[in-house]
Amino acid sequence: MDWWDLTVRFFSLADANVRWVVFGSILLGGAAGGLGCFAYLQKRSLMGDALAHAALPGVGLAFLVVGRKDFLALLLGASITGWLGALAINYIVRESKIKLDAALGIVLTVFFGLGIVILTYIQKSGSGSQSGLDKFLFGQAAAMGRNDVVILGIVALTMLAVVALGFSKFKLISFDPGFGRSLGMQVGLLQFVLTTMIVFAVTIGLQAVGVVLMAAMLITPAAAARQWTDKLQRMVMLASLFGILSGLFGAYISFLAPRFPTGPWMVIVVTAVFVLSVLFAPQRGVISFIRQHYANRRRMTREHVLKVLFKAGQDSRQWKTYYPVDQIKRMWSFTQHELNAALAGLQKQGMMEKSGGMYRLSDDGITEGARVTRLHRLWEVYLSRYLELPEDHVHRDAEDMEHIITPEMEARLEELLEHPEYDPHRQEIPYIGKRSQA
Amino acid sequence: MTPDIWVMITGILAASALGLIGSFLVLRQNGMLGDAISHAVLPGLVLAFLITSSRNVVPMVIGAGLFGLLTAYLTELLSQTRRVYSDAAMGIVFTLLFAVGVIMVALFAEQVDLDQECVLYGEIAYTPWNTFVVGGTNLGPRAVWILGSVLLANLGFILLFYKQLKISSFDPQMAVAVGISEKKWHYLLMTMVSLTVVSAFESVGAILVVAMLIIPGATAYLLTSRLHTMLLLSVGIGIICAVGGFMGASYFDASIAGFMAVVGGIVFALVFAGTLIAKRIHQTRYTSERQHIAETISG
């Protein structure tokens, strides 16, 4: 069968095995992704990892008690010790000077160590059916059957209902538990409910994707979703969506190449989503940040060009002179490249007139150059008058402020300084292009 | 010497080396680093195996060491973009590397005789029989030599750079103010942690390494706020875990590494309970004193 046929067969969900694996992975990814947001915001992302390890002794003990590999019994055992681990972590952090990271590390290793002790004990006591007990922990999505998916579905839906019902409360304790407490909310109880849900998400996920990869599904979708929004509701939905997508594609990839396990591919897909989010998200994205940075730098260069040409005009009382590019370049520490870009940009904006390779300010350019010069000099006056800085200390600061001061701030400054005529260096403050306010 | 003594010596050396360097991780609130490294080294091991097509120890340790460093480095890089919290950054990095490792194991299953979870899990019980032989002379278990050197290296590192490590761990801002590069010491420490962890993996297994990296330091931290006392205590606690764990494991005929972690948990719980009781006593005394003063004033 070629690739296309396989793809059609996968997405049509005609195959019963495929169907269960897909449903299972999607439910898991969606539930863990959404739930992970609350842990992420409380900086408890690694909680899932610790609790997943803490499930091991429960698996061993359940096997010892029941005597066979009963899925529900193992799940229950795993939940109980995972949940005890969560209680221990919270208790240590609350009652001692030990921080969360160390508390997680202690609970993880002690519980996991205990689990290994129990498993080696079972092995040596020679119980025939114990083999594959570790599979429960290390994940085999392909082995998911109808019963597993039904249990997954019940747990996921219950979690969805709890999150939806208590959304505003969970939101408050995720951002500001102190405020919640002051409103008389039972922060401890709510925290406990959240932790319990994480324990359940982890234990149902163990068998499908394994300890570590389950931890990833609680962290990475939430971190990716955070890049796109500041609203918790959207973040939860996006994280669930990312989890679902990674479940779907993880299952798809391992369907195309059966030797590849689903869990790791889920993690790789969701990490790819995370990397893309960090790079390309509209506001927080690294690329948009860099773009913004360069846009600001270009604007500052343009404003410098206007300012130096304005100053040249002011000094010579002559606005109509054209200046060659070389001469403009010498007026300021421009690089050739940025100056060319700025001149071209200004010409396009109608602030600059070009003739025979030489430039001069247009009327708009004069007004704008006057504005930048005015802001610079007003700020110098402000610093020397109110902060009583010596006049040779005010220039550097004004170089930055001239790009930042808003029209509102400008109006306030002018009023405060009573429309000064000269700056501390006895240079005239230009009010060209401004209606007289006196 | 009997094999039992060698196992105990190996455990003591591992616990001391890890406890010393782990104390700094506790102070820097980086307690999950050991767990992260223990998973993230998997691709390094597979690569070393593929390149040398053997289970030779040296390339494996180099491969694992490189990926250990990569984990610390990528985590730092990601949290420096300030787009994610640092704990999440670490989680994202190590789970990704582990996932890549698992896929590599699946991909090269024919060539690589590795199992995703038992790959680096040296077994401390076998150390006495893996001896270091030079020119026909048996110099004793190799693990003892390796861990002994690691312990000495850690001791030397801490003694030489005690001041820098102390200031940059306790008070990063102060470190910057007195001209100690916080970043440089962070990366140096991460390198030492990585080397220690990876060389100990090979001899005693991951669970023991991760446990001894965090439990002795954290327990010592409960007892003191002074760095040198903390370091000494962490070694002492490490030794208790090693000896107690070995004896417990022999008694129950169970995993030695697992038992050492369990004893660590017991020691931690006892010390923790002790601090809680001390706090309670202190509070009661404080309250009764206050009552006494209040009565004196009003009476």
XYZ file of N, CA, C and O in Angstrom, chain A residues 39-46 49-50 53 91-106 108-110 112-118 120-121 124 138-139 211-213 215-216 219-220 223-224 226-227 259-261 263-265 267-268 271 274 278 283-286 289, chain B residues 25-26 28-32 35-36 39 78 81-85 87-92 94-96 98-100 102-103 106-110 116-117 121 207 210-212 214-215 218-219 221-225 252-255 257-259 261-262 264-266 268 272 275-276 279-280:
552
model
N -1.083 24.018 35.957
C 0.219 23.702 36.558
C 1.283 24.660 36.039
O 2.114 25.151 36.796
N 1.213 24.954 34.750
C 2.205 25.851 34.149
C 2.170 27.219 34.821
O 3.198 27.758 35.209
N 0.978 27.768 34.972
C 0.860 29.116 35.523
C 1.297 29.181 36.980
O 1.727 30.213 37.463
N 1.171 28.054 37.687
C 1.622 28.043 39.083
C 3.081 27.640 39.192
O 3.573 27.367 40.271
N 3.765 27.559 38.071
C 5.166 27.122 38.007
C 5.334 25.753 38.667
O 6.265 25.527 39.417
N 4.370 24.902 38.412
C 4.441 23.536 38.936
C 4.470 22.535 37.782
O 3.974 21.419 37.896
N 5.087 22.953 36.682
C 5.068 22.117 35.484
C 5.662 20.729 35.692
O 5.219 19.769 35.073
N 6.673 20.633 36.560
C 7.345 19.342 36.692
C 6.623 18.404 37.659
O 7.045 17.287 37.894
N 5.723 15.116 36.101
C 6.858 14.203 35.999
C 7.065 13.474 37.320
O 7.206 12.241 37.349
N 7.057 14.231 38.420
C 7.284 13.608 39.727
C 6.169 12.613 40.050
O 6.424 11.492 40.500
N 6.353 9.308 38.234
C 7.300 8.381 38.835
C 6.744 7.806 40.140
O 7.009 6.653 40.481
N 3.023 19.177 51.274
C 3.294 19.299 52.700
C 4.727 19.788 52.948
O 4.956 20.686 53.757
N 5.673 19.201 52.223
C 7.079 19.601 52.405
C 7.251 21.083 52.072
O 7.876 21.836 52.818
N 6.654 21.513 50.951
C 6.822 22.906 50.540
C 6.179 23.845 51.561
O 6.717 24.899 51.883
N 5.030 23.434 52.103
C 4.325 24.317 53.022
C 5.024 24.396 54.377
O 5.099 25.450 54.983
N 5.546 23.294 54.850
C 6.020 23.237 56.230
C 7.534 23.372 56.397
O 8.033 23.297 57.505
N 8.288 23.478 55.320
C 9.736 23.593 55.499
C 10.287 24.638 54.556
O 9.580 25.186 53.732
N 11.595 24.900 54.693
C 12.185 25.896 53.810
C 12.601 25.280 52.480
O 13.172 25.952 51.641
N 12.303 24.007 52.307
C 12.634 23.341 51.048
C 11.703 23.832 49.943
O 10.493 23.933 50.136
N 12.299 24.145 48.799
C 11.508 24.686 47.697
C 10.894 23.559 46.859
O 11.272 22.401 46.997
N 9.986 23.960 45.981
C 9.241 22.974 45.197
C 10.152 22.024 44.418
O 9.922 20.820 44.382
N 11.208 22.575 43.793
C 12.059 21.734 42.946
C 12.667 20.574 43.740
O 12.655 19.434 43.289
N 13.168 20.890 44.948
C 13.785 19.836 45.750
C 12.729 18.865 46.269
O 12.955 17.650 46.302
N 11.561 19.406 46.652
C 10.485 18.533 47.126
C 10.077 17.551 46.027
O 9.885 16.354 46.283
N 9.962 18.045 44.805
C 9.632 17.166 43.677
C 10.698 16.088 43.505
O 10.394 14.909 43.335
N 11.973 16.527 43.570
C 13.074 15.585 43.385
C 13.069 14.502 44.450
O 13.274 13.319 44.153
N 12.819 14.898 45.698
C 12.833 13.925 46.795
C 11.706 12.904 46.612
O 11.930 11.694 46.622
N 9.965 12.172 43.955
C 10.180 11.371 42.744
C 11.128 10.215 43.011
O 10.823 9.057 42.735
N 12.305 10.513 43.580
C 13.305 9.455 43.718
C 12.939 8.457 44.806
O 13.143 7.260 44.631
N 12.383 8.954 45.911
C 12.061 8.022 46.997
C 10.948 7.065 46.568
O 11.047 5.850 46.736
N 10.005 6.345 43.467
C 10.451 5.489 42.369
C 11.379 4.392 42.907
O 11.289 3.238 42.483
N 12.262 4.796 43.847
C 13.142 3.813 44.473
C 12.343 2.718 45.157
O 12.623 1.523 44.998
N 11.306 3.132 45.884
C 10.444 2.161 46.555
C 9.785 1.242 45.525
O 9.696 0.023 45.717
N 9.358 1.844 44.416
C 8.746 1.052 43.350
C 9.700 0.003 42.823
O 9.317 -1.161 42.618
N 10.960 0.395 42.636
C 11.945 -0.564 42.135
C 12.181 -1.673 43.145
O 12.262 -2.853 42.788
N 12.231 -1.284 44.424
C 12.388 -2.303 45.474
C 11.240 -3.305 45.387
O 11.451 -4.519 45.400
N 10.020 -2.790 45.248
C 8.857 -3.694 45.189
C 8.905 -4.572 43.937
O 8.676 -5.793 43.996
N 11.561 -5.503 42.178
C 12.596 -6.547 42.283
C 12.141 -7.638 43.251
O 12.413 -8.815 43.040
N 11.427 -7.230 44.277
C 10.907 -8.214 45.233
C 9.935 -9.158 44.518
O 10.005 -10.382 44.671
N 11.827 -11.569 42.227
C 12.550 -12.642 42.912
C 11.605 -13.609 43.575
O 11.930 -14.776 43.757
N 6.013 2.340 30.927
C 6.812 2.925 29.863
C 6.040 3.113 28.570
O 6.557 3.621 27.590
N 4.795 2.681 28.575
C 3.925 3.110 27.511
C 3.911 2.276 26.250
O 4.917 1.876 25.711
N 5.964 7.319 31.369
C 6.177 8.308 32.422
C 6.624 9.669 31.885
O 5.979 10.694 32.091
N 7.740 9.646 31.182
C 8.357 10.908 30.784
C 7.503 11.636 29.758
O 7.319 12.846 29.801
N 6.977 10.857 28.839
C 6.237 11.476 27.756
C 4.906 12.015 28.254
O 4.391 13.009 27.760
N 4.662 13.351 31.206
C 5.087 14.628 31.788
C 5.137 15.700 30.710
O 4.682 16.828 30.907
N 5.637 15.334 29.537
C 5.730 16.300 28.439
C 4.359 16.806 28.029
O 4.172 17.994 27.769
N 3.272 19.626 30.100
C 4.061 20.866 30.078
C 3.992 21.571 28.730
O 3.632 22.745 28.624
N 4.385 20.855 27.677
C 4.672 21.512 26.406
C 3.450 22.163 25.750
O 3.564 23.300 25.288
N 2.833 25.436 27.542
C 3.851 26.451 27.268
C 3.682 27.013 25.861
O 3.890 28.202 25.624
N 3.289 26.145 24.914
C 3.062 26.619 23.542
C 1.862 27.557 23.495
O 1.912 28.636 22.901
N 0.599 29.360 25.788
C 0.853 30.616 26.496
C 1.388 31.697 25.547
O 1.168 32.891 25.768
N 2.089 31.293 24.490
C 2.695 32.270 23.582
C 1.647 33.042 22.786
O 1.903 34.131 22.309
N 7.050 0.600 13.437
C 8.076 0.373 14.442
C 8.263 1.594 15.337
O 8.913 1.521 16.357
N 7.708 2.746 14.901
C 7.829 3.945 15.727
C 6.710 4.010 16.747
O 5.543 3.986 16.387
N 7.052 4.126 18.009
C 6.020 4.227 19.042
C 5.286 5.573 18.968
O 5.860 6.578 18.572
N 3.862 7.496 21.502
C 4.154 8.479 22.546
C 5.266 9.449 22.189
O 5.066 10.666 22.205
N 6.455 8.944 21.849
C 7.541 9.857 21.519
C 7.212 10.779 20.358
O 7.585 11.951 20.361
N 6.469 10.261 19.360
C 6.108 11.135 18.239
C 5.131 12.221 18.666
O 5.193 13.346 18.175
N 5.232 13.668 21.476
C 6.071 14.678 22.129
C 6.822 15.508 21.091
O 6.925 16.728 21.206
N 7.321 14.833 20.068
C 8.073 15.581 19.053
C 7.147 16.547 18.316
O 7.491 17.706 18.078
N 6.345 19.432 20.628
C 7.501 20.317 20.814
C 7.715 21.178 19.569
O 8.084 22.353 19.672
N 5.455 23.916 19.850
C 5.979 24.867 20.831
C 7.042 25.771 20.203
O 6.998 26.997 20.363
N 6.897 29.823 19.874
C 7.868 30.761 20.452
C 8.427 31.673 19.355
O 8.654 32.857 19.577
N 2.440 38.397 19.211
C 3.018 39.443 20.049
C 4.245 38.997 20.836
O 5.238 39.697 20.889
N 4.163 37.796 21.435
C 5.283 37.338 22.248
C 6.359 36.662 21.421
O 7.439 36.382 21.917
N 6.051 36.355 20.163
C 6.970 35.588 19.345
C 8.317 36.276 19.195
O 8.404 37.493 19.116
N 9.372 35.454 19.156
C 10.716 36.007 19.059
C 10.878 36.804 17.767
O 11.467 37.885 17.749
N 9.180 40.080 17.901
C 9.946 40.925 18.814
C 11.153 41.548 18.096
O 11.405 42.750 18.184
N 22.805 22.395 43.836
C 21.561 22.378 43.057
C 20.366 22.722 43.945
O 19.446 23.415 43.522
N 20.394 22.214 45.196
C 19.311 22.538 46.125
C 19.276 24.046 46.353
O 18.220 24.675 46.298
N 20.364 26.371 44.437
C 20.011 27.101 43.220
C 18.611 26.768 42.722
O 18.236 27.155 41.620
N 17.869 26.040 43.520
C 16.506 25.637 43.154
C 16.459 24.955 41.795
O 15.665 25.274 40.933
N 17.394 24.054 41.623
C 17.495 23.331 40.368
C 17.461 21.830 40.649
O 18.174 21.049 40.035
N 16.613 21.453 41.619
C 16.629 20.096 42.136
C 16.185 19.023 41.159
O 16.436 17.846 41.382
N 15.512 19.410 40.085
C 15.037 18.390 39.148
C 16.035 18.153 38.010
O 15.764 17.388 37.089
N 17.107 14.444 37.456
C 16.081 13.651 36.767
C 16.069 13.989 35.282
O 16.007 13.099 34.431
N 16.168 15.294 34.984
C 16.149 15.715 33.576
C 17.320 15.100 32.825
O 17.143 14.497 31.760
N 17.209 11.346 31.921
C 16.421 10.948 30.753
C 17.003 11.483 29.454
O 16.949 10.837 28.422
N 16.460 28.647 26.610
C 15.013 28.798 26.467
C 14.451 29.720 27.541
O 13.601 30.574 27.264
N 15.037 33.452 26.873
C 14.168 34.168 25.938
C 12.992 34.786 26.692
O 12.265 35.587 26.164
N 12.820 34.371 27.939
C 11.742 34.829 28.818
C 10.372 34.587 28.185
O 9.436 35.335 28.378
N 10.273 33.535 27.410
C 8.978 33.173 26.843
C 8.326 32.059 27.645
O 7.151 31.821 27.520
N 9.105 31.338 28.449
C 8.558 30.265 29.300
C 9.235 30.310 30.661
O 10.373 30.768 30.783
N 8.559 29.805 31.686
C 9.175 29.682 32.998
C 10.293 28.654 32.930
O 10.246 27.725 32.131
N 11.185 26.231 34.918
C 10.884 24.820 35.198
C 10.247 24.159 33.984
O 10.587 23.041 33.625
N 9.359 24.900 33.319
C 8.743 24.355 32.108
C 9.795 24.176 31.018
O 9.779 23.184 30.288
N 10.731 25.134 30.934
C 11.779 25.041 29.914
C 12.545 23.726 30.070
O 12.781 23.011 29.099
N 12.903 23.405 31.320
C 13.638 22.165 31.545
C 12.785 20.958 31.153
O 13.271 20.034 30.498
N 11.511 20.997 31.527
C 10.620 19.890 31.191
C 10.506 19.694 29.685
O 10.536 18.567 29.194
N 10.385 20.790 28.959
C 10.246 20.692 27.503
C 11.500 20.083 26.895
O 11.437 19.183 26.057
N 14.035 18.199 28.302
C 14.449 16.817 28.557
C 13.453 15.805 28.018
O 13.848 14.728 27.574
N 12.163 16.165 28.015
C 11.212 15.202 27.455
C 11.411 15.065 25.947
O 11.288 13.977 25.399
N 11.768 16.179 25.281
C 12.023 16.100 23.839
C 13.224 15.195 23.566
O 13.151 14.290 22.727
N 14.471 12.906 25.388
C 14.149 11.521 25.697
C 13.319 10.896 24.574
O 13.574 9.767 24.147
N 12.336 11.664 24.073
C 11.497 11.150 22.984
C 12.356 10.829 21.765
O 12.196 9.775 21.127
N 13.285 11.728 21.447
C 14.189 11.480 20.315
C 14.986 10.202 20.571
O 15.148 9.353 19.672
N 14.143 7.604 22.430
C 13.297 6.405 22.313
C 13.094 6.057 20.839
O 13.149 4.889 20.441
N 12.883 7.095 20.015
C 12.679 6.836 18.599
C 13.958 6.274 17.965
O 13.907 5.358 17.143
N 14.151 2.711 18.733
C 13.226 1.952 17.896
C 13.763 1.832 16.471
O 13.663 0.789 15.829
N 14.367 2.918 15.994
C 14.839 2.980 14.609
C 16.009 2.030 14.382
O 16.104 1.368 13.354
N 16.922 2.005 15.350
C 18.123 1.191 15.165
C 18.060 -0.081 15.984
O 19.087 -0.597 16.420
N 16.844 -0.568 16.209
C 16.663 -1.700 17.117
C 17.547 -2.879 16.735
O 18.027 -3.599 17.599
N 17.777 -3.063 15.418
C 18.590 -4.225 15.012
C 20.058 -4.049 15.403
O 20.689 -4.967 15.885
N 15.080 1.092 26.158
C 14.910 2.509 26.473
C 15.038 2.822 27.954
O 15.446 3.901 28.323
N 14.707 1.907 28.818
C 14.781 2.262 30.236
C 15.939 1.601 30.984
O 16.248 1.974 32.105
N 21.314 1.989 33.096
C 21.052 1.656 34.467
C 22.050 0.622 34.925
O 21.788 -0.554 34.954
N 18.600 5.752 39.119
C 17.732 6.109 40.240
C 18.554 6.497 41.459
O 18.279 7.496 42.144
N 20.101 10.045 40.808
C 19.163 11.157 40.949
C 18.776 11.344 42.409
O 18.670 12.465 42.910
N 18.605 10.222 43.123
C 18.221 10.313 44.534
C 19.334 10.951 45.369
O 19.090 11.852 46.171
N 20.576 10.491 45.167
C 21.670 10.997 46.000
C 22.070 12.423 45.608
O 22.748 13.114 46.348
N 19.863 14.747 45.193
C 18.933 15.696 45.797
C 18.709 15.447 47.301
O 18.676 16.392 48.093
N 18.571 14.179 47.709
C 18.140 13.919 49.089
C 19.161 14.383 50.145
O 18.783 15.095 51.075
N 19.224 18.272 50.322
C 17.980 18.856 50.838
C 17.825 18.579 52.328
O 17.406 19.447 53.097
N 18.196 17.369 52.763
C 18.097 17.043 54.180
C 19.051 17.919 54.997
O 18.685 18.452 56.047
N 20.084 20.784 54.193
C 19.573 22.165 54.135
C 18.525 22.413 55.210
O 18.380 23.524 55.718
N 17.786 21.353 55.578
C 16.804 21.486 56.663
C 17.497 21.799 57.984
O 16.944 22.435 58.863
N 18.734 21.296 58.121
C 19.416 21.361 59.414
C 20.276 22.605 59.591
O 20.614 22.964 60.709
N 20.680 23.227 58.508
C 21.606 24.344 58.644
C 21.415 25.341 57.508
O 20.833 25.021 56.477
N 21.914 26.546 57.724
C 21.915 27.528 56.644
C 23.335 27.887 56.260
O 23.558 28.773 55.450
N 16.073 -7.694 52.584
C 14.849 -8.004 51.837
C 15.122 -8.632 50.479
O 14.211 -8.910 49.730
N 16.417 -8.792 50.157
C 16.797 -9.326 48.858
C 16.140 -8.527 47.729
O 15.470 -9.073 46.860
N 16.312 -7.207 47.770
C 15.701 -6.345 46.750
C 16.764 -5.410 46.169
O 17.935 -5.497 46.534
N 16.330 -4.541 45.273
C 17.259 -3.647 44.579
C 18.026 -2.751 45.562
O 17.437 -2.066 46.403
N 20.017 -0.092 44.774
C 19.854 1.318 44.423
C 18.507 1.837 44.915
O 18.416 2.911 45.513
N 17.461 1.043 44.685
C 16.132 1.436 45.121
C 16.084 1.607 46.629
O 15.521 2.570 47.146
N 16.735 0.692 47.330
C 16.690 0.746 48.780
C 17.451 1.957 49.320
O 17.076 2.537 50.336
N 17.619 4.824 47.916
C 16.698 5.950 47.773
C 15.649 5.917 48.882
O 15.308 6.951 49.465
N 15.158 4.711 49.185
C 14.137 4.590 50.232
C 14.700 5.024 51.584
O 14.056 5.781 52.326
N 17.107 7.055 52.033
C 17.199 8.517 51.918
C 15.878 9.169 52.287
O 15.844 10.148 53.032
N 14.785 8.588 51.781
C 13.467 9.119 52.092
C 13.174 9.043 53.586
O 12.627 9.968 54.170
N 13.570 7.923 54.202
C 13.319 7.756 55.645
C 14.119 8.789 56.437
O 13.592 9.453 57.336
N 15.253 11.639 55.403
C 14.661 12.961 55.179
C 13.415 13.143 56.048
O 13.239 14.164 56.708
N 12.929 15.922 58.850
C 11.817 16.844 58.616
C 10.894 16.865 59.841
O 10.537 17.928 60.367
N 12.507 18.786 62.617
C 12.438 20.252 62.503
C 11.034 20.740 62.835
O 10.864 21.795 63.435
N 10.027 19.944 62.448
C 8.647 20.356 62.753
C 8.412 20.391 64.257
O 7.820 21.332 64.795
N 10.166 23.272 65.798
C 9.441 24.514 65.519
C 8.256 24.660 66.481
O 8.010 25.743 67.030
N 7.535 23.556 66.673
C 6.377 23.564 67.557
C 6.790 23.973 68.972
O 6.197 24.841 69.598
